[in-house]
Every structure is written in C-alpha cells, then in structure tokens.
C-alpha cells in the first residue's frame, strides 16, 4: 500500500511537470544510464576498483525511483551478512541470469520472426483494426488511408526507449515532408490500456509532434492489433500497479491503401528512416498521379 501511494505521488508530480522539465528528466535518465554502462565497462576492463561501484549503484537507484518505483527497503529489514552463504548467492545469481536470458531470447526470436518477413510489398503483417481515437470515439484503420502512416507500439510510462523512438519518428517524418512535400502520419498505439487512458495518451503525444496520433482501446482491441503486427510485449511482475513492459522496438510503415510495406528497428536512425520512406513515397507518387 505504501509503495502504491509513493508511485501515485511520483506519477502525479510527473504529470504536473512541463514538457521541457520532462525532457530534462529523460535526458538525465539517459545520462545516468550511460554513466552506469561506462562504469560497468571500466570494471570489466580492470580500470576501476570495485569500491567505486557505489556511484553506479547510486545512479541506478536514482534512475529506478525516477521511473516511478518506490523503495520498500528499510534499515531494519537488512539481512545480516552471515545469513547469506556463497551457495545461496550463486543460486540467486544463476536464477536472475536465467530469467534475463529468457527475456532476451523471447525478444530476439520475435525480431528474427519479423526480419524473416518481406521488408516491402504485401506481407502477413497488418490488417484492419479498430481502436479508440483522441476524442474517445472508435477509430479504425481505414481512417489512416490516403497517406502513408508510421505506427509505433509503446506505453506512456516507458522511461526511456519510447521517448527516444518517438523523438526519432518525429524527426524522420518532418524530414520526409521536406524532401517529398508529402506528409507521413506518425501514430502511437499503447500496449498498456489498463493505465493509458485517452486523456493520458493525448497529453503524452503532444510532447513529441503536433500530428502524432495517439490511440488506445480495450485489452482485447490492443491484443488484436498487436497480433496483426506481431508485436511482442510482456509485463514485468513488480506489482499489479507498478510495472514496466518489455516490448519489441519496431516502427511499421503503412501505405495509403493500408498495407504494411516496411519496418524500422531501433538501430535505424531518423535519416535512415526518412530516406527509405522517401523512396516509398516517390514510388507511390509515380504510380498514382493523383497522390
């Protein structure tokens, strides 16, 4: 109960922050993560003494609290050093490593599955769907027809990956418009309908691009559209209210007739995406003179 109240307070504070303040917090989170990763690499290379790892641990702890998790630990609940044997520590490390490896395996298998699909032309990805639009009314896939659209699946509580990807998407669609004089519609679809209401999604999308369309829906609607696009996602088991979601990091380009034509992974830059989308837009203009 204490954890839930703490998380609610953190979220309330976050929602009251301005867009610039949120951007600053996300920048600090990314900097903290980069510092932590750099420290780990230095440890592995033998350039950093183990005693200095406290700064990395502190950065990780701060980053976790900024991601809306509240600590349940207290000084009275610490386990005496003698209560932990080397054997139990080894079992704990092996179990944690096994769980992490399993999640990595699931994600890699999903990415392989998508990569094995044709990267252009019609493929067994996509299809008609109906979700809930910005005005709270039903919004179906046909409403996007007439222009190219770029779909991304994520959740508003995502601390770093989703904001980074949405900023990249915003930059790429603006570049395409400059190069082709045609617009590509960016679309954000939540995979967290339990927490992402229409109001929250609308406010979230405003932070990234004025034309970013935010869609939510019932759990069943979200399940259907993610299956159509073969989107992998899985909740962490922190608690019923406080959790993150592990998910595939892929953007889907859909043509003006509603057909999936190309996907972009996390390693694609905004320029990479823009140049590839320009190719599809130019080809479409050549084949459809009224476009």
CSV table of C-alpha atoms in Angstrom, one decimal, residues 129-139 154 156 187-202 205 213-222 225:
chain,number,residue,atom,x,y,z
A,129,UNK,CA,-8.3,-2.9,-36.8
A,130,UNK,CA,-10.5,-0.7,-34.6
A,131,UNK,CA,-9.2,1.2,-31.6
A,132,UNK,CA,-10.2,4.3,-29.6
A,133,UNK,CA,-9.1,7.7,-31.0
A,134,UNK,CA,-8.2,11.0,-29.4
A,135,UNK,CA,-11.9,12.0,-29.0
A,136,UNK,CA,-12.8,8.8,-27.2
A,137,UNK,CA,-14.7,7.5,-30.2
A,138,UNK,CA,-14.0,4.4,-32.3
A,139,UNK,CA,-11.1,4.9,-34.8
A,154,UNK,CA,4.7,1.6,-26.7
A,156,UNK,CA,3.3,6.3,-21.7
A,187,UNK,CA,0.8,7.0,-34.9
A,188,UNK,CA,1.4,5.9,-31.3
A,189,UNK,CA,-0.6,2.8,-30.2
A,190,UNK,CA,-0.5,2.0,-26.5
A,191,UNK,CA,0.2,-1.6,-25.3
A,192,UNK,CA,-0.8,-0.6,-21.8
A,193,UNK,CA,-4.6,0.0,-21.9
A,194,UNK,CA,-5.0,-0.5,-18.2
A,195,UNK,CA,-3.1,2.7,-17.4
A,196,UNK,CA,-3.1,4.6,-20.7
A,197,UNK,CA,-6.4,6.4,-20.9
A,198,UNK,CA,-7.4,8.6,-23.8
A,199,UNK,CA,-6.5,11.8,-21.9
A,200,UNK,CA,-3.1,10.5,-20.8
A,201,UNK,CA,-2.2,9.3,-24.4
A,202,UNK,CA,-3.3,12.6,-25.9
A,205,UNK,CA,1.7,12.6,-27.8
A,213,UNK,CA,-1.9,10.4,-33.3
A,214,UNK,CA,-2.4,8.6,-30.0
A,215,UNK,CA,-4.6,5.5,-29.9
A,216,UNK,CA,-5.8,3.3,-27.1
A,217,UNK,CA,-8.5,0.8,-26.6
A,218,UNK,CA,-9.8,-2.2,-24.6
A,219,UNK,CA,-7.4,-5.0,-23.7
A,220,UNK,CA,-9.0,-7.2,-26.3
A,221,UNK,CA,-8.6,-4.5,-29.0
A,222,UNK,CA,-5.0,-4.0,-28.1
A,225,UNK,CA,-3.9,-5.1,-33.2
